[in-house]
Amino acid sequence: MTPVLGVKRRSGVLLASAREDFSHENPAGHLGRRLQVNPGDTFYGCYYSAAVNTNFCYNITFDVRIEQSGNVLVGTYDASTSNATVKYYRNGDFCAVVNRPREGILIYQCDPTAPEDTLVMVDEPKDQQCRYFITIRGPGVCPSPPSPPRPPRPPPSPPRPSPPPPRPPPPRPSPPPPPRPQPPRPPPPSPRPRPPPANPRVQCARLGERCSNSQPCCPQLSCIPISSRWGMCVRSRP
């Protein structure tokens, strides 16, 4: 197939542009391990086949599928056999010419001087019909610039000495024992009443004083009754 149109990528929209023939061989020293093409991005381009005098257009969805004009499935992405620069798309629509499913091989070529990523070639060798070698060249398939080396980590600081364990609090003084209960003291004995004198001395009534049975007159005086209860002390007659 002779390429007549390439494709350039601009913010996810692909625009056709005139291109010259390119080899699909990967230039040595320009292949990176990690590519900047994102899975799911879509490229679209058309190539002219002189054998059948027809343009064949290809819709490439990276890491998903490749379709040919006429709604022909070239293949779906096979991650098990792919690497960073060569992607395999297998199990496409059946091809009666070779009696097997179609297959696509997507080749990335790094070109950091190119203004955009471009679909540069689709090759279908005569001895490998229904097997399509598709080449994309540009800066988007180049490896991202290596990140600067990380500065060495500072040596770990020596461990801080652990603080001494806290002193235990002083023991609390034990409370004094409770006082022993004492038995109640017996009440003091009541004072005994003093007995009256055996012979109480009765004061006698003097001369001219009242006298009675309970208060007689003094000696040498006589009690002259004046009433039924009392009398008067007078001198006794010789």
JSON list of C-alpha atoms in Angstrom, two decimals:
[
{"chain": "A", "resi": 1, "resn": "MET", "atom": "CA", "xyz": [0.00, 0.00, 0.00]},
{"chain": "A", "resi": 2, "resn": "THR", "atom": "CA", "xyz": [1.17, 3.53, -0.81]},
{"chain": "A", "resi": 3, "resn": "PRO", "atom": "CA", "xyz": [0.49, 6.14, 1.87]},
{"chain": "A", "resi": 4, "resn": "VAL", "atom": "CA", "xyz": [-1.37, 9.18, 0.63]},
{"chain": "A", "resi": 5, "resn": "LEU", "atom": "CA", "xyz": [-2.53, 10.70, 3.88]},
{"chain": "A", "resi": 6, "resn": "GLY", "atom": "CA", "xyz": [-1.08, 10.81, 7.34]},
{"chain": "A", "resi": 7, "resn": "VAL", "atom": "CA", "xyz": [-2.73, 11.90, 10.51]},
{"chain": "A", "resi": 8, "resn": "LYS", "atom": "CA", "xyz": [-1.69, 14.40, 13.13]},
{"chain": "A", "resi": 9, "resn": "ARG", "atom": "CA", "xyz": [-3.07, 14.57, 16.65]},
{"chain": "A", "resi": 10, "resn": "ARG", "atom": "CA", "xyz": [-4.22, 17.83, 18.21]},
{"chain": "A", "resi": 11, "resn": "SER", "atom": "CA", "xyz": [-6.03, 17.81, 21.54]},
{"chain": "A", "resi": 12, "resn": "GLY", "atom": "CA", "xyz": [-7.60, 14.45, 20.77]},
{"chain": "A", "resi": 13, "resn": "VAL", "atom": "CA", "xyz": [-8.85, 15.55, 17.30]},
{"chain": "A", "resi": 14, "resn": "LEU", "atom": "CA", "xyz": [-7.07, 13.98, 14.33]},
{"chain": "A", "resi": 15, "resn": "LEU", "atom": "CA", "xyz": [-6.59, 15.96, 11.12]},
{"chain": "A", "resi": 16, "resn": "ALA", "atom": "CA", "xyz": [-5.43, 14.52, 7.75]},
{"chain": "A", "resi": 17, "resn": "SER", "atom": "CA", "xyz": [-2.27, 15.92, 6.14]},
{"chain": "A", "resi": 18, "resn": "ALA", "atom": "CA", "xyz": [-0.25, 15.01, 3.05]},
{"chain": "A", "resi": 19, "resn": "ARG", "atom": "CA", "xyz": [2.74, 12.74, 3.79]},
{"chain": "A", "resi": 20, "resn": "GLU", "atom": "CA", "xyz": [5.59, 11.07, 1.92]},
{"chain": "A", "resi": 21, "resn": "ASP", "atom": "CA", "xyz": [6.57, 7.40, 2.08]},
{"chain": "A", "resi": 22, "resn": "PHE", "atom": "CA", "xyz": [8.23, 6.25, 5.30]},
{"chain": "A", "resi": 23, "resn": "SER", "atom": "CA", "xyz": [9.79, 2.99, 6.32]},
{"chain": "A", "resi": 24, "resn": "HIS", "atom": "CA", "xyz": [7.99, 1.21, 9.09]},
{"chain": "A", "resi": 25, "resn": "GLU", "atom": "CA", "xyz": [11.28, 0.03, 10.57]},
{"chain": "A", "resi": 26, "resn": "ASN", "atom": "CA", "xyz": [11.98, 1.48, 14.02]},
{"chain": "A", "resi": 27, "resn": "PRO", "atom": "CA", "xyz": [15.03, 3.83, 14.02]},
{"chain": "A", "resi": 28, "resn": "ALA", "atom": "CA", "xyz": [17.64, 2.59, 16.44]},
{"chain": "A", "resi": 29, "resn": "GLY", "atom": "CA", "xyz": [18.13, 4.53, 19.63]},
{"chain": "A", "resi": 30, "resn": "HIS", "atom": "CA", "xyz": [14.74, 6.28, 19.61]},
{"chain": "A", "resi": 31, "resn": "LEU", "atom": "CA", "xyz": [12.53, 3.67, 21.24]},
{"chain": "A", "resi": 32, "resn": "GLY", "atom": "CA", "xyz": [11.44, 4.32, 24.79]},
{"chain": "A", "resi": 33, "resn": "ARG", "atom": "CA", "xyz": [10.18, 1.98, 27.44]},
{"chain": "A", "resi": 34, "resn": "ARG", "atom": "CA", "xyz": [7.29, 4.21, 28.47]},
{"chain": "A", "resi": 35, "resn": "LEU", "atom": "CA", "xyz": [5.15, 6.00, 25.89]},
{"chain": "A", "resi": 36, "resn": "GLN", "atom": "CA", "xyz": [3.06, 9.14, 26.23]},
{"chain": "A", "resi": 37, "resn": "VAL", "atom": "CA", "xyz": [0.23, 7.86, 24.03]},
{"chain": "A", "resi": 38, "resn": "ASN", "atom": "CA", "xyz": [-2.71, 7.27, 26.35]},
{"chain": "A", "resi": 39, "resn": "PRO", "atom": "CA", "xyz": [-4.92, 4.18, 26.09]},
{"chain": "A", "resi": 40, "resn": "GLY", "atom": "CA", "xyz": [-8.19, 5.09, 24.44]},
{"chain": "A", "resi": 41, "resn": "ASP", "atom": "CA", "xyz": [-6.75, 7.88, 22.24]},
{"chain": "A", "resi": 42, "resn": "THR", "atom": "CA", "xyz": [-7.98, 7.60, 18.64]},
{"chain": "A", "resi": 43, "resn": "PHE", "atom": "CA", "xyz": [-5.98, 8.10, 15.41]},
{"chain": "A", "resi": 44, "resn": "TYR", "atom": "CA", "xyz": [-7.55, 8.07, 11.95]},
{"chain": "A", "resi": 45, "resn": "GLY", "atom": "CA", "xyz": [-5.83, 7.94, 8.54]},
{"chain": "A", "resi": 46, "resn": "CYS", "atom": "CA", "xyz": [-6.26, 6.69, 4.97]},
{"chain": "A", "resi": 47, "resn": "TYR", "atom": "CA", "xyz": [-3.84, 4.88, 2.61]},
{"chain": "A", "resi": 48, "resn": "TYR", "atom": "CA", "xyz": [-4.11, 4.24, -1.13]},
{"chain": "A", "resi": 49, "resn": "SER", "atom": "CA", "xyz": [-3.81, 0.71, -2.54]},
{"chain": "A", "resi": 50, "resn": "ALA", "atom": "CA", "xyz": [-2.65, 0.71, -6.17]},
{"chain": "A", "resi": 51, "resn": "ALA", "atom": "CA", "xyz": [-3.61, -2.95, -6.52]},
{"chain": "A", "resi": 52, "resn": "VAL", "atom": "CA", "xyz": [-7.29, -2.25, -6.11]},
{"chain": "A", "resi": 53, "resn": "ASN", "atom": "CA", "xyz": [-7.17, 1.53, -6.71]},
{"chain": "A", "resi": 54, "resn": "THR", "atom": "CA", "xyz": [-8.86, 2.21, -3.35]},
{"chain": "A", "resi": 55, "resn": "ASN", "atom": "CA", "xyz": [-8.17, 4.26, -0.24]},
{"chain": "A", "resi": 56, "resn": "PHE", "atom": "CA", "xyz": [-8.23, 2.22, 2.94]},
{"chain": "A", "resi": 57, "resn": "CYS", "atom": "CA", "xyz": [-8.89, 4.21, 6.09]},
{"chain": "A", "resi": 58, "resn": "TYR", "atom": "CA", "xyz": [-7.99, 3.01, 9.59]},
{"chain": "A", "resi": 59, "resn": "ASN", "atom": "CA", "xyz": [-9.48, 4.04, 12.90]},
{"chain": "A", "resi": 60, "resn": "ILE", "atom": "CA", "xyz": [-7.02, 3.21, 15.71]},
{"chain": "A", "resi": 61, "resn": "THR", "atom": "CA", "xyz": [-8.11, 3.26, 19.34]},
{"chain": "A", "resi": 62, "resn": "PHE", "atom": "CA", "xyz": [-4.92, 2.69, 21.30]},
{"chain": "A", "resi": 63, "resn": "ASP", "atom": "CA", "xyz": [-4.85, -0.42, 23.50]},
{"chain": "A", "resi": 64, "resn": "VAL", "atom": "CA", "xyz": [-8.45, -1.21, 22.46]},
{"chain": "A", "resi": 65, "resn": "ARG", "atom": "CA", "xyz": [-9.04, -2.02, 18.76]},
{"chain": "A", "resi": 66, "resn": "ILE", "atom": "CA", "xyz": [-8.21, -1.19, 15.11]},
{"chain": "A", "resi": 67, "resn": "GLU", "atom": "CA", "xyz": [-10.90, -0.92, 12.43]},
{"chain": "A", "resi": 68, "resn": "GLN", "atom": "CA", "xyz": [-10.56, -0.66, 8.63]},
{"chain": "A", "resi": 69, "resn": "SER", "atom": "CA", "xyz": [-12.90, 1.22, 6.31]},
{"chain": "A", "resi": 70, "resn": "GLY", "atom": "CA", "xyz": [-16.05, -0.71, 5.57]},
{"chain": "A", "resi": 71, "resn": "ASN", "atom": "CA", "xyz": [-16.50, -1.52, 9.28]},
{"chain": "A", "resi": 72, "resn": "VAL", "atom": "CA", "xyz": [-13.88, -4.29, 9.13]},
{"chain": "A", "resi": 73, "resn": "LEU", "atom": "CA", "xyz": [-12.31, -5.22, 12.46]},
{"chain": "A", "resi": 74, "resn": "VAL", "atom": "CA", "xyz": [-8.55, -5.61, 12.11]},
{"chain": "A", "resi": 75, "resn": "GLY", "atom": "CA", "xyz": [-8.12, -6.84, 15.69]},
{"chain": "A", "resi": 76, "resn": "THR", "atom": "CA", "xyz": [-8.48, -6.17, 19.40]},
{"chain": "A", "resi": 77, "resn": "TYR", "atom": "CA", "xyz": [-5.61, -5.38, 21.73]},
{"chain": "A", "resi": 78, "resn": "ASP", "atom": "CA", "xyz": [-3.58, -8.33, 23.02]},
{"chain": "A", "resi": 79, "resn": "ALA", "atom": "CA", "xyz": [-1.63, -7.16, 26.07]},
{"chain": "A", "resi": 80, "resn": "SER", "atom": "CA", "xyz": [0.03, -10.54, 26.65]},
{"chain": "A", "resi": 81, "resn": "THR", "atom": "CA", "xyz": [2.23, -10.26, 23.51]},
{"chain": "A", "resi": 82, "resn": "SER", "atom": "CA", "xyz": [2.65, -6.47, 23.36]},
{"chain": "A", "resi": 83, "resn": "ASN", "atom": "CA", "xyz": [5.42, -4.27, 24.71]},
{"chain": "A", "resi": 84, "resn": "ALA", "atom": "CA", "xyz": [6.15, -0.55, 24.94]},
{"chain": "A", "resi": 85, "resn": "THR", "atom": "CA", "xyz": [6.87, -0.06, 21.21]},
{"chain": "A", "resi": 86, "resn": "VAL", "atom": "CA", "xyz": [5.06, -2.88, 19.41]},
{"chain": "A", "resi": 87, "resn": "LYS", "atom": "CA", "xyz": [1.35, -3.48, 20.06]},
{"chain": "A", "resi": 88, "resn": "TYR", "atom": "CA", "xyz": [-0.49, -6.54, 18.74]},
{"chain": "A", "resi": 89, "resn": "TYR", "atom": "CA", "xyz": [-4.18, -6.54, 17.79]},
{"chain": "A", "resi": 90, "resn": "ARG", "atom": "CA", "xyz": [-5.52, -10.04, 17.11]},
{"chain": "A", "resi": 91, "resn": "ASN", "atom": "CA", "xyz": [-8.75, -11.95, 16.38]},
{"chain": "A", "resi": 92, "resn": "GLY", "atom": "CA", "xyz": [-10.12, -9.54, 13.78]},
{"chain": "A", "resi": 93, "resn": "ASP", "atom": "CA", "xyz": [-12.73, -10.34, 11.15]},
{"chain": "A", "resi": 94, "resn": "PHE", "atom": "CA", "xyz": [-12.20, -13.53, 9.14]},
{"chain": "A", "resi": 95, "resn": "CYS", "atom": "CA", "xyz": [-10.06, -13.18, 6.00]},
{"chain": "A", "resi": 96, "resn": "ALA", "atom": "CA", "xyz": [-11.02, -15.69, 3.29]},
{"chain": "A", "resi": 97, "resn": "VAL", "atom": "CA", "xyz": [-7.77, -15.15, 1.36]},
{"chain": "A", "resi": 98, "resn": "VAL", "atom": "CA", "xyz": [-5.60, -16.73, 4.09]},
{"chain": "A", "resi": 99, "resn": "ASN", "atom": "CA", "xyz": [-8.40, -18.59, 5.87]},
{"chain": "A", "resi": 100, "resn": "ARG", "atom": "CA", "xyz": [-7.71, -16.95, 9.28]},
{"chain": "A", "resi": 101, "resn": "PRO", "atom": "CA", "xyz": [-8.72, -13.83, 11.26]},
{"chain": "A", "resi": 102, "resn": "ARG", "atom": "CA", "xyz": [-7.15, -10.50, 10.45]},
{"chain": "A", "resi": 103, "resn": "GLU", "atom": "CA", "xyz": [-4.34, -9.13, 12.59]},
{"chain": "A", "resi": 104, "resn": "GLY", "atom": "CA", "xyz": [-2.76, -5.71, 13.16]},
{"chain": "A", "resi": 105, "resn": "ILE", "atom": "CA", "xyz": [0.70, -4.78, 14.45]},
{"chain": "A", "resi": 106, "resn": "LEU", "atom": "CA", "xyz": [1.04, -1.18, 15.67]},
{"chain": "A", "resi": 107, "resn": "ILE", "atom": "CA", "xyz": [4.62, 0.11, 15.70]},
{"chain": "A", "resi": 108, "resn": "TYR", "atom": "CA", "xyz": [5.71, 3.24, 17.61]},
{"chain": "A", "resi": 109, "resn": "GLN", "atom": "CA", "xyz": [8.65, 5.31, 16.30]},
{"chain": "A", "resi": 110, "resn": "CYS", "atom": "CA", "xyz": [10.01, 8.10, 18.49]},
{"chain": "A", "resi": 111, "resn": "ASP", "atom": "CA", "xyz": [10.78, 11.39, 16.69]},
{"chain": "A", "resi": 112, "resn": "PRO", "atom": "CA", "xyz": [11.21, 14.23, 19.20]},
{"chain": "A", "resi": 113, "resn": "THR", "atom": "CA", "xyz": [11.78, 16.75, 16.36]},
{"chain": "A", "resi": 114, "resn": "ALA", "atom": "CA", "xyz": [8.40, 16.09, 14.69]},
{"chain": "A", "resi": 115, "resn": "PRO", "atom": "CA", "xyz": [5.71, 18.74, 15.36]},
{"chain": "A", "resi": 116, "resn": "GLU", "atom": "CA", "xyz": [3.03, 16.14, 16.03]},
{"chain": "A", "resi": 117, "resn": "ASP", "atom": "CA", "xyz": [2.29, 12.43, 16.18]},
{"chain": "A", "resi": 118, "resn": "THR", "atom": "CA", "xyz": [1.52, 11.08, 12.68]},
{"chain": "A", "resi": 119, "resn": "LEU", "atom": "CA", "xyz": [0.26, 7.85, 11.15]},
{"chain": "A", "resi": 120, "resn": "VAL", "atom": "CA", "xyz": [3.02, 7.40, 8.56]},
{"chain": "A", "resi": 121, "resn": "MET", "atom": "CA", "xyz": [2.53, 3.94, 7.05]},
{"chain": "A", "resi": 122, "resn": "VAL", "atom": "CA", "xyz": [0.28, 0.88, 6.74]},
{"chain": "A", "resi": 123, "resn": "ASP", "atom": "CA", "xyz": [2.03, -2.09, 5.14]},
{"chain": "A", "resi": 124, "resn": "GLU", "atom": "CA", "xyz": [0.39, -5.37, 4.09]},
{"chain": "A", "resi": 125, "resn": "PRO", "atom": "CA", "xyz": [3.16, -7.68, 2.75]},
{"chain": "A", "resi": 126, "resn": "LYS", "atom": "CA", "xyz": [2.21, -10.04, -0.07]},
{"chain": "A", "resi": 127, "resn": "ASP", "atom": "CA", "xyz": [3.36, -13.08, 1.90]},
{"chain": "A", "resi": 128, "resn": "GLN", "atom": "CA", "xyz": [1.35, -11.93, 4.96]},
{"chain": "A", "resi": 129, "resn": "GLN", "atom": "CA", "xyz": [-2.00, -10.85, 3.55]},
{"chain": "A", "resi": 130, "resn": "CYS", "atom": "CA", "xyz": [-4.62, -9.61, 6.05]},
{"chain": "A", "resi": 131, "resn": "ARG", "atom": "CA", "xyz": [-1.78, -8.80, 8.44]},
{"chain": "A", "resi": 132, "resn": "TYR", "atom": "CA", "xyz": [-1.31, -5.02, 8.71]},
{"chain": "A", "resi": 133, "resn": "PHE", "atom": "CA", "xyz": [1.85, -3.30, 9.93]},
{"chain": "A", "resi": 134, "resn": "ILE", "atom": "CA", "xyz": [0.84, 0.20, 11.07]},
{"chain": "A", "resi": 135, "resn": "THR", "atom": "CA", "xyz": [3.52, 2.76, 11.98]},
{"chain": "A", "resi": 136, "resn": "ILE", "atom": "CA", "xyz": [3.07, 5.92, 14.07]},
{"chain": "A", "resi": 137, "resn": "ARG", "atom": "CA", "xyz": [5.90, 8.42, 14.39]},
{"chain": "A", "resi": 138, "resn": "GLY", "atom": "CA", "xyz": [6.19, 11.55, 16.53]},
{"chain": "A", "resi": 139, "resn": "PRO", "atom": "CA", "xyz": [7.09, 12.96, 19.93]},
{"chain": "A", "resi": 140, "resn": "GLY", "atom": "CA", "xyz": [4.05, 11.52, 21.65]},
{"chain": "A", "resi": 141, "resn": "VAL", "atom": "CA", "xyz": [5.45, 7.98, 21.47]},
{"chain": "A", "resi": 142, "resn": "CYS", "atom": "CA", "xyz": [8.80, 9.03, 22.94]},
{"chain": "A", "resi": 143, "resn": "PRO", "atom": "CA", "xyz": [9.65, 8.22, 26.53]},
{"chain": "A", "resi": 144, "resn": "SER", "atom": "CA", "xyz": [8.92, 10.92, 29.03]},
{"chain": "A", "resi": 145, "resn": "PRO", "atom": "CA", "xyz": [12.02, 12.74, 30.29]},
{"chain": "A", "resi": 146, "resn": "PRO", "atom": "CA", "xyz": [13.64, 10.96, 33.17]},
{"chain": "A", "resi": 147, "resn": "SER", "atom": "CA", "xyz": [12.88, 12.42, 36.52]},
{"chain": "A", "resi": 148, "resn": "PRO", "atom": "CA", "xyz": [15.82, 14.01, 38.34]},
{"chain": "A", "resi": 149, "resn": "PRO", "atom": "CA", "xyz": [17.48, 11.76, 40.87]},
{"chain": "A", "resi": 150, "resn": "ARG", "atom": "CA", "xyz": [16.19, 12.10, 44.33]},
{"chain": "A", "resi": 151, "resn": "PRO", "atom": "CA", "xyz": [18.54, 13.75, 46.81]},
{"chain": "A", "resi": 152, "resn": "PRO", "atom": "CA", "xyz": [19.99, 11.33, 49.31]},
{"chain": "A", "resi": 153, "resn": "ARG", "atom": "CA", "xyz": [18.09, 11.08, 52.47]},
{"chain": "A", "resi": 154, "resn": "PRO", "atom": "CA", "xyz": [19.74, 12.63, 55.50]},
{"chain": "A", "resi": 155, "resn": "PRO", "atom": "CA", "xyz": [21.06, 10.15, 57.99]},
{"chain": "A", "resi": 156, "resn": "PRO", "atom": "CA", "xyz": [18.59, 9.35, 60.69]},
{"chain": "A", "resi": 157, "resn": "SER", "atom": "CA", "xyz": [18.97, 11.42, 63.79]},
{"chain": "A", "resi": 158, "resn": "PRO", "atom": "CA", "xyz": [20.22, 9.57, 66.85]},
{"chain": "A", "resi": 159, "resn": "PRO", "atom": "CA", "xyz": [17.45, 8.37, 69.05]},
{"chain": "A", "resi": 160, "resn": "ARG", "atom": "CA", "xyz": [16.61, 10.65, 71.88]},
{"chain": "A", "resi": 161, "resn": "PRO", "atom": "CA", "xyz": [17.29, 9.26, 75.32]},
{"chain": "A", "resi": 162, "resn": "SER", "atom": "CA", "xyz": [14.17, 8.16, 76.93]},
{"chain": "A", "resi": 163, "resn": "PRO", "atom": "CA", "xyz": [13.16, 10.22, 79.98]},
{"chain": "A", "resi": 164, "resn": "PRO", "atom": "CA", "xyz": [13.65, 8.58, 83.37]},
{"chain": "A", "resi": 165, "resn": "PRO", "atom": "CA", "xyz": [10.62, 6.83, 84.67]},
{"chain": "A", "resi": 166, "resn": "PRO", "atom": "CA", "xyz": [8.46, 8.98, 86.95]},
{"chain": "A", "resi": 167, "resn": "ARG", "atom": "CA", "xyz": [9.07, 8.61, 90.62]},
{"chain": "A", "resi": 168, "resn": "PRO", "atom": "CA", "xyz": [6.36, 6.82, 92.48]},
{"chain": "A", "resi": 169, "resn": "PRO", "atom": "CA", "xyz": [4.36, 9.07, 94.81]},
{"chain": "A", "resi": 170, "resn": "PRO", "atom": "CA", "xyz": [5.26, 8.86, 98.49]},
{"chain": "A", "resi": 171, "resn": "PRO", "atom": "CA", "xyz": [3.13, 6.45, 100.45]},
{"chain": "A", "resi": 172, "resn": "ARG", "atom": "CA", "xyz": [0.22, 8.03, 102.15]},
{"chain": "A", "resi": 173, "resn": "PRO", "atom": "CA", "xyz": [0.24, 7.85, 105.96]},
{"chain": "A", "resi": 174, "resn": "SER", "atom": "CA", "xyz": [-2.15, 5.31, 107.23]},
{"chain": "A", "resi": 175, "resn": "PRO", "atom": "CA", "xyz": [-5.05, 6.81, 109.17]},
{"chain": "A", "resi": 176, "resn": "PRO", "atom": "CA", "xyz": [-4.96, 6.34, 112.96]},
{"chain": "A", "resi": 177, "resn": "PRO", "atom": "CA", "xyz": [-6.98, 3.44, 114.24]},
{"chain": "A", "resi": 178, "resn": "PRO", "atom": "CA", "xyz": [-10.40, 4.36, 115.52]},
{"chain": "A", "resi": 179, "resn": "PRO", "atom": "CA", "xyz": [-10.63, 4.75, 119.32]},
{"chain": "A", "resi": 180, "resn": "ARG", "atom": "CA", "xyz": [-11.76, 1.72, 121.16]},
{"chain": "A", "resi": 181, "resn": "PRO", "atom": "CA", "xyz": [-15.24, 2.08, 122.55]},
{"chain": "A", "resi": 182, "resn": "GLN", "atom": "CA", "xyz": [-15.15, 2.35, 126.34]},
{"chain": "A", "resi": 183, "resn": "PRO", "atom": "CA", "xyz": [-17.91, 0.95, 128.50]},
{"chain": "A", "resi": 184, "resn": "PRO", "atom": "CA", "xyz": [-20.14, 3.61, 129.95]},
{"chain": "A", "resi": 185, "resn": "ARG", "atom": "CA", "xyz": [-19.29, 4.68, 133.44]},
{"chain": "A", "resi": 186, "resn": "PRO", "atom": "CA", "xyz": [-21.85, 3.81, 136.11]},
{"chain": "A", "resi": 187, "resn": "PRO", "atom": "CA", "xyz": [-23.68, 6.80, 137.58]},
{"chain": "A", "resi": 188, "resn": "PRO", "atom": "CA", "xyz": [-22.38, 8.00, 140.94]},
{"chain": "A", "resi": 189, "resn": "PRO", "atom": "CA", "xyz": [-24.29, 6.67, 143.91]},
{"chain": "A", "resi": 190, "resn": "SER", "atom": "CA", "xyz": [-26.96, 8.94, 145.23]},
{"chain": "A", "resi": 191, "resn": "PRO", "atom": "CA", "xyz": [-26.10, 10.51, 148.60]},
{"chain": "A", "resi": 192, "resn": "ARG", "atom": "CA", "xyz": [-27.59, 8.79, 151.54]},
{"chain": "A", "resi": 193, "resn": "PRO", "atom": "CA", "xyz": [-29.99, 10.89, 153.61]},
{"chain": "A", "resi": 194, "resn": "ARG", "atom": "CA", "xyz": [-28.58, 11.73, 157.00]},
{"chain": "A", "resi": 195, "resn": "PRO", "atom": "CA", "xyz": [-30.69, 10.31, 159.84]},
{"chain": "A", "resi": 196, "resn": "PRO", "atom": "CA", "xyz": [-32.15, 12.90, 162.21]},
{"chain": "A", "resi": 197, "resn": "PRO", "atom": "CA", "xyz": [-30.36, 13.26, 165.52]},
{"chain": "A", "resi": 198, "resn": "ALA", "atom": "CA", "xyz": [-31.38, 10.77, 168.03]},
{"chain": "A", "resi": 199, "resn": "ASN", "atom": "CA", "xyz": [-32.44, 13.38, 170.54]},
{"chain": "A", "resi": 200, "resn": "PRO", "atom": "CA", "xyz": [-33.09, 16.55, 168.73]},
{"chain": "A", "resi": 201, "resn": "ARG", "atom": "CA", "xyz": [-32.59, 19.51, 170.93]},
{"chain": "A", "resi": 202, "resn": "VAL", "atom": "CA", "xyz": [-35.76, 21.57, 171.12]},
{"chain": "A", "resi": 203, "resn": "GLN", "atom": "CA", "xyz": [-35.27, 25.27, 171.84]},
{"chain": "A", "resi": 204, "resn": "CYS", "atom": "CA", "xyz": [-37.30, 26.32, 174.83]},
{"chain": "A", "resi": 205, "resn": "ALA", "atom": "CA", "xyz": [-39.46, 29.41, 174.99]},
{"chain": "A", "resi": 206, "resn": "ARG", "atom": "CA", "xyz": [-38.19, 32.21, 177.16]},
{"chain": "A", "resi": 207, "resn": "LEU", "atom": "CA", "xyz": [-39.98, 34.41, 179.61]},
{"chain": "A", "resi": 208, "resn": "GLY", "atom": "CA", "xyz": [-42.85, 36.21, 177.94]},
{"chain": "A", "resi": 209, "resn": "GLU", "atom": "CA", "xyz": [-42.62, 34.09, 174.73]},
{"chain": "A", "resi": 210, "resn": "ARG", "atom": "CA", "xyz": [-45.30, 31.84, 173.36]},
{"chain": "A", "resi": 211, "resn": "CYS", "atom": "CA", "xyz": [-45.24, 28.28, 174.44]},
{"chain": "A", "resi": 212, "resn": "SER", "atom": "CA", "xyz": [-46.95, 25.14, 173.23]},
{"chain": "A", "resi": 213, "resn": "ASN", "atom": "CA", "xyz": [-46.69, 21.42, 173.39]},
{"chain": "A", "resi": 214, "resn": "SER", "atom": "CA", "xyz": [-44.01, 21.46, 170.70]},
{"chain": "A", "resi": 215, "resn": "GLN", "atom": "CA", "xyz": [-42.07, 24.37, 172.28]},
{"chain": "A", "resi": 216, "resn": "PRO", "atom": "CA", "xyz": [-42.17, 24.25, 176.04]},
{"chain": "A", "resi": 217, "resn": "CYS", "atom": "CA", "xyz": [-40.94, 26.98, 178.31]},
{"chain": "A", "resi": 218, "resn": "CYS", "atom": "CA", "xyz": [-37.38, 27.06, 179.56]},
{"chain": "A", "resi": 219, "resn": "PRO", "atom": "CA", "xyz": [-36.69, 25.76, 183.08]},
{"chain": "A", "resi": 220, "resn": "GLN", "atom": "CA", "xyz": [-38.07, 27.74, 186.01]},
{"chain": "A", "resi": 221, "resn": "LEU", "atom": "CA", "xyz": [-40.84, 29.03, 183.71]},
{"chain": "A", "resi": 222, "resn": "SER", "atom": "CA", "xyz": [-44.41, 27.90, 183.46]},
{"chain": "A", "resi": 223, "resn": "CYS", "atom": "CA", "xyz": [-46.67, 27.95, 180.39]},
{"chain": "A", "resi": 224, "resn": "ILE", "atom": "CA", "xyz": [-49.93, 29.67, 181.24]},
{"chain": "A", "resi": 225, "resn": "PRO", "atom": "CA", "xyz": [-52.50, 28.72, 178.57]},
{"chain": "A", "resi": 226, "resn": "ILE", "atom": "CA", "xyz": [-54.01, 31.59, 176.81]},
{"chain": "A", "resi": 227, "resn": "SER", "atom": "CA", "xyz": [-55.80, 29.67, 174.06]},
{"chain": "A", "resi": 228, "resn": "SER", "atom": "CA", "xyz": [-56.30, 26.05, 173.16]},
{"chain": "A", "resi": 229, "resn": "ARG", "atom": "CA", "xyz": [-53.13, 26.05, 171.01]},
{"chain": "A", "resi": 230, "resn": "TRP", "atom": "CA", "xyz": [-50.58, 28.21, 172.82]},
{"chain": "A", "resi": 231, "resn": "GLY", "atom": "CA", "xyz": [-49.80, 29.96, 176.01]},
{"chain": "A", "resi": 232, "resn": "MET", "atom": "CA", "xyz": [-47.18, 32.34, 177.56]},
{"chain": "A", "resi": 233, "resn": "CYS", "atom": "CA", "xyz": [-44.19, 31.58, 179.70]},
{"chain": "A", "resi": 234, "resn": "VAL", "atom": "CA", "xyz": [-44.18, 33.12, 183.18]},
{"chain": "A", "resi": 235, "resn": "ARG", "atom": "CA", "xyz": [-42.09, 32.63, 186.29]},
{"chain": "A", "resi": 236, "resn": "SER", "atom": "CA", "xyz": [-43.06, 29.70, 188.34]},
{"chain": "A", "resi": 237, "resn": "ARG", "atom": "CA", "xyz": [-44.25, 30.36, 191.83]},
{"chain": "A", "resi": 238, "resn": "PRO", "atom": "CA", "xyz": [-42.14, 28.91, 194.68]}
]
